[in-house]
Coordinates of C-alpha atoms in Angstrom, one line a residue:
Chain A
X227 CA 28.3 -3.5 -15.6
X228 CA 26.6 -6.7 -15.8
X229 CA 23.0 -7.1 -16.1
X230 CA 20.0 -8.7 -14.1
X231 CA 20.6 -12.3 -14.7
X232 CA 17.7 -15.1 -14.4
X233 CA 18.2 -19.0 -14.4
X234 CA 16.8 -21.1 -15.9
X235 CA 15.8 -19.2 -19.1
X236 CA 13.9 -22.4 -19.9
X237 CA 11.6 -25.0 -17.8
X238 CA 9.3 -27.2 -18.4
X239 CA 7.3 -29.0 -15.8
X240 CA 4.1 -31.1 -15.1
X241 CA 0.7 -29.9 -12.6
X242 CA 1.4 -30.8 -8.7
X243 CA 4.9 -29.8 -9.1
X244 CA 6.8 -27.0 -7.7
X245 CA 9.3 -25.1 -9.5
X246 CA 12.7 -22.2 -7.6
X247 CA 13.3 -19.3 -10.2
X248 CA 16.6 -17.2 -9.6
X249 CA 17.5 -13.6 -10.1
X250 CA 20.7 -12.0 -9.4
X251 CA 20.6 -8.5 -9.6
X252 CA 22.6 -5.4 -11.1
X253 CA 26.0 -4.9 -8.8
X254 CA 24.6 -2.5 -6.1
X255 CA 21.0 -2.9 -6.7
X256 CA 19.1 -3.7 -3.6
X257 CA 15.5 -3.8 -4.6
X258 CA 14.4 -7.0 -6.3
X259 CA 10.9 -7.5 -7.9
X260 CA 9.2 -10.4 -9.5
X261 CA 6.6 -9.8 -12.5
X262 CA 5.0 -12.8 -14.2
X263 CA 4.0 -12.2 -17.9
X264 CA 1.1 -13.7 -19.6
X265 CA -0.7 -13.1 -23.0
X266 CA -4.2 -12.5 -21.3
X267 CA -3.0 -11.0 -18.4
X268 CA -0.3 -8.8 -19.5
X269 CA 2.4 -8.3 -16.9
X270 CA 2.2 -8.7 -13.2
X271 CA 3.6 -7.4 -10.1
X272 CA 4.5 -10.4 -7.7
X273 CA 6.6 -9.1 -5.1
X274 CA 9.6 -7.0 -4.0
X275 CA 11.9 -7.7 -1.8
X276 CA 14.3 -5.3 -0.2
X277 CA 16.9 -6.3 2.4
X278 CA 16.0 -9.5 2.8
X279 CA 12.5 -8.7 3.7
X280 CA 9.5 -8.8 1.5
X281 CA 8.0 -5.1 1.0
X282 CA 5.5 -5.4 -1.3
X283 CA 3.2 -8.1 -2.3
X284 CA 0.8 -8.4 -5.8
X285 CA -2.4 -10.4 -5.8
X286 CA -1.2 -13.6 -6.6
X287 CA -2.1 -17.1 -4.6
X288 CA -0.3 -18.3 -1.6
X289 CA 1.8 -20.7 -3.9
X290 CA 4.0 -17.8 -5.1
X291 CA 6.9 -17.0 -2.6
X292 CA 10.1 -15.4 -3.1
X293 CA 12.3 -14.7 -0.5
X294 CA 16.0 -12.2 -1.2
X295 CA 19.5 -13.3 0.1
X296 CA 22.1 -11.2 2.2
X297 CA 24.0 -10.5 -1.5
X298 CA 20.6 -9.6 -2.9
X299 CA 20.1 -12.6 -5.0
X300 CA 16.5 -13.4 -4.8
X301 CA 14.5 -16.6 -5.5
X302 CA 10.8 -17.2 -6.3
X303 CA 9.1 -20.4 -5.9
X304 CA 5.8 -21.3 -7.3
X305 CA 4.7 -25.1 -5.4
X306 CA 1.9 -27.0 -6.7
X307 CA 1.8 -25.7 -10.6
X308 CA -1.1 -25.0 -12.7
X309 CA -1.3 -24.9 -16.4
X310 CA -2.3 -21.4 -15.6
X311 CA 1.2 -20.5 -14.3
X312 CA 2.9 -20.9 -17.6
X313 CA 4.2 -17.7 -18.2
X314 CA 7.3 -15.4 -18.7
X315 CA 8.5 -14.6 -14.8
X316 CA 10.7 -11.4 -15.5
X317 CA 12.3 -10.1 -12.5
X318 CA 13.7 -6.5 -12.2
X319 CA 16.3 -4.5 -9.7
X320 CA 16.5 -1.0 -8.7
X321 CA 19.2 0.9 -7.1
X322 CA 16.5 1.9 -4.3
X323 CA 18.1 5.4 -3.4
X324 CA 16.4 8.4 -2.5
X325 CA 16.0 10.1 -5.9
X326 CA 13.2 9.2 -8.7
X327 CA 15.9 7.7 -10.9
X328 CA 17.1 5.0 -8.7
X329 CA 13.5 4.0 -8.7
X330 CA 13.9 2.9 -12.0
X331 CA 13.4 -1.0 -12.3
X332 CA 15.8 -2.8 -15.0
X333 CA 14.3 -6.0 -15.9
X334 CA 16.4 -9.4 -16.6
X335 CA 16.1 -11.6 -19.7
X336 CA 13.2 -13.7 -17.8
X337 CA 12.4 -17.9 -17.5
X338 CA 9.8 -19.2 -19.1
X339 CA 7.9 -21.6 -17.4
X340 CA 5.9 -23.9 -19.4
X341 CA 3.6 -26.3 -17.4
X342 CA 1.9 -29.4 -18.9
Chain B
X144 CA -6.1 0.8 -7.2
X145 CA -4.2 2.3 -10.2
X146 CA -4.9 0.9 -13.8
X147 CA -3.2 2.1 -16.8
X148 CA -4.7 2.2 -20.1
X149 CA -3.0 2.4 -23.4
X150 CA -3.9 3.0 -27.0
X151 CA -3.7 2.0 -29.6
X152 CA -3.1 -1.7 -28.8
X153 CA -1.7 -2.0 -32.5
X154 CA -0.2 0.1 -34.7
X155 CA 1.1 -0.3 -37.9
X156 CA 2.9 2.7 -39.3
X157 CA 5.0 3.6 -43.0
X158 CA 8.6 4.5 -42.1
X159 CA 9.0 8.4 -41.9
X160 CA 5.6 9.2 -40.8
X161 CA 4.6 10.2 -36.9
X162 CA 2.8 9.0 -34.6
X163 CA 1.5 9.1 -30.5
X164 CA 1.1 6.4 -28.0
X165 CA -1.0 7.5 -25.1
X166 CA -1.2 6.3 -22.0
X167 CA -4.3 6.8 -19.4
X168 CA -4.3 6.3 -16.0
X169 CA -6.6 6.2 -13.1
X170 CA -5.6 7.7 -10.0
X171 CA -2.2 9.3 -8.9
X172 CA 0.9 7.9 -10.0
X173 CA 4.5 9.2 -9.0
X174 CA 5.9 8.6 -12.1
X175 CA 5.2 7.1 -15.1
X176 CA 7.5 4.8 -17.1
X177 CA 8.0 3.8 -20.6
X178 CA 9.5 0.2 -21.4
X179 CA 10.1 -1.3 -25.0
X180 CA 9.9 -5.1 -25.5
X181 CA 11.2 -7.1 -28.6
X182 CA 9.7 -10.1 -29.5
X183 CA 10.7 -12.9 -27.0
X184 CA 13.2 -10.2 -24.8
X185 CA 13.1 -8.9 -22.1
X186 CA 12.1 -5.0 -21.1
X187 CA 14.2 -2.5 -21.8
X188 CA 13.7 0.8 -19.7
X189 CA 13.0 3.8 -22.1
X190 CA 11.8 6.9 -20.2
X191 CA 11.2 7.4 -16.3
X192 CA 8.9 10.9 -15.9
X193 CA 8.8 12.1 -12.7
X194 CA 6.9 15.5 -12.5
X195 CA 4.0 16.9 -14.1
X196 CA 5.2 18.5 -17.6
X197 CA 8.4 16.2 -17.6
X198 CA 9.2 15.5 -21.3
X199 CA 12.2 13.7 -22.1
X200 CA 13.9 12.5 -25.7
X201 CA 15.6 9.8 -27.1
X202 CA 16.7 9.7 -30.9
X203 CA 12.8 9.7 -32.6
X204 CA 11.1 9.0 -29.1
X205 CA 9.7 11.3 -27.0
X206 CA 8.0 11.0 -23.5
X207 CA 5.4 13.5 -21.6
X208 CA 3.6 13.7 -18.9
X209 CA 0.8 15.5 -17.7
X210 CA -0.5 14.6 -14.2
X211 CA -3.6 17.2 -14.1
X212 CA -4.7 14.8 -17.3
X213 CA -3.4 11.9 -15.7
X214 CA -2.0 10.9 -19.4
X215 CA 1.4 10.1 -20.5
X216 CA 2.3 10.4 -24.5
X217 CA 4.7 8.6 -26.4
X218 CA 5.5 10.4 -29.7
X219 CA 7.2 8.3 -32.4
X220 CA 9.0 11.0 -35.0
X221 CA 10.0 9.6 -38.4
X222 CA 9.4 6.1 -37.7
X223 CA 12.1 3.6 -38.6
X224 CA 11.9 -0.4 -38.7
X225 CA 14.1 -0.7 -35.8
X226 CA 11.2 0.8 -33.4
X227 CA 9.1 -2.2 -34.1
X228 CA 8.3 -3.7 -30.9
X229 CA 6.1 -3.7 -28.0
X230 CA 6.3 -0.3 -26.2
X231 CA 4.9 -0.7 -22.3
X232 CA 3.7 2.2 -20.1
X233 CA 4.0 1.7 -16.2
X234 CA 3.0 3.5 -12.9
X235 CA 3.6 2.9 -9.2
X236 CA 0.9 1.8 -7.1
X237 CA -0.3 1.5 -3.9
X238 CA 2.1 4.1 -2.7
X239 CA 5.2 2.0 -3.6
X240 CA 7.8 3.1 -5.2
X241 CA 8.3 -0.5 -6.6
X242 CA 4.9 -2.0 -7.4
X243 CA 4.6 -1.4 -10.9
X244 CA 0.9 -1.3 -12.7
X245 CA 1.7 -1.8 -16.3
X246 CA -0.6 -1.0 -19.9
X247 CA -1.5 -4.1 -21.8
X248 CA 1.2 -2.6 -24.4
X249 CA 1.3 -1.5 -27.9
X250 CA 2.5 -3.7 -30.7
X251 CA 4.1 -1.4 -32.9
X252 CA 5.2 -2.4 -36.5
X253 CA 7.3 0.2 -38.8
X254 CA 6.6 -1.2 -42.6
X255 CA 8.9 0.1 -45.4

């Protein structure tokens, strides 16, 4: 079975622009969360989204959004960068069943975003 | 809101010797997680604990829990150079099953 996938693994862009980040999940996996990794800050909840709908949200400015597909494909988008944003954005999927196990969140290879 | 606490940050062990990872946290957690990370990879899901006095093994790793304490252990048995890496603890948060509070992580290095 195929992993989570993440495109680009790479980008670099400049302040004042915006950047789309995809993530396809595991075959079957409905949950789809976005963490952004940082050397200072460690890593970072963004968001879930389950269904198409967002169900949880981290503490993170109104310039993160994300938003899931009917296939459960799921985007984030991060609009008017900061040099603060570079980071690792790793994003996980989970089977989102009913027992503990399907809670378990398998993380894709990440992009790393480097802003200058 | 939950943090999570590990310790050591670093650790630098001789292959073949033991040692623990623990992992604090700070107010109830479902279940507690244990990731590894390789230098410029991604995470890699170790251990999910779900109940108070789960312990679970893999090869030289081994994972408990103890809710009462609210502390988690990694136990590293015989360490090898292949466990060198960064070994993440995680909890749920905020009632989610999917909002995941991770430790700063452990750098661990295995020398010969």
């Amino acid at each position: 079975k195929a992993g989570v996938t993440q495109t680009p693994r790479y980008l670099i862009k400049t302040r004042g622009q915006q950047v789309t980040l995809s993530c396809s999940p595991i075959s079957g996996h409905r949950s789809v969360s976005w963490y952004q990794q940082t050397p200072g800050q460690g890593l970072q909840f963004l968001f879930e989204y389950f269904s198409e709908t967002q169900r949880n949200k981290g503490n993170f400015p109104g310039r993160f959004s994300g938003r899931q597909f009917s296939n459960s494909r799921s985007e984030m988008n991060v609009s008017t960068l900061e040099l603060g944003d570079s980071a690792l954005y790793l994003c996980a999927s989970s089977l989102s069943g009913t027992s503990g196990y399907q809670w378990t969140q398998y993380f894709g290879p990440g992009t790393r975003l480097l802003v200058l | 809101e939950l943090k999570v606490e590990q310790n050591p940050l670093f650790l630098s062990m001789q292959e073949g010797k033991n040692y623990t990872i623990y992992c604090n946290y700070s107010t109830t957690s479902d279940r507690l997680y244990w990731y590894r990370q390789d230098p410029g990879k991604s995470l890699e899901s170790l251990f999910v604990l779900l109940s108070n006095g789960a312990v679970k093994q893999e090869g030289r790793l081994m994972a408990s829990l103890d809710t009462k304490a609210r502390l988690s252990t990694l136990h590293i048995t015989a360490a090898v150079h292949d466990l060198s890496a960064t070994y993440f603890c995680a909890g749920n948060s905020g009632g989610s099953n999917y909002k995941l509070t991770f430790g700063k992580g452990t750098l661990l290095t295995v020398n010969p």
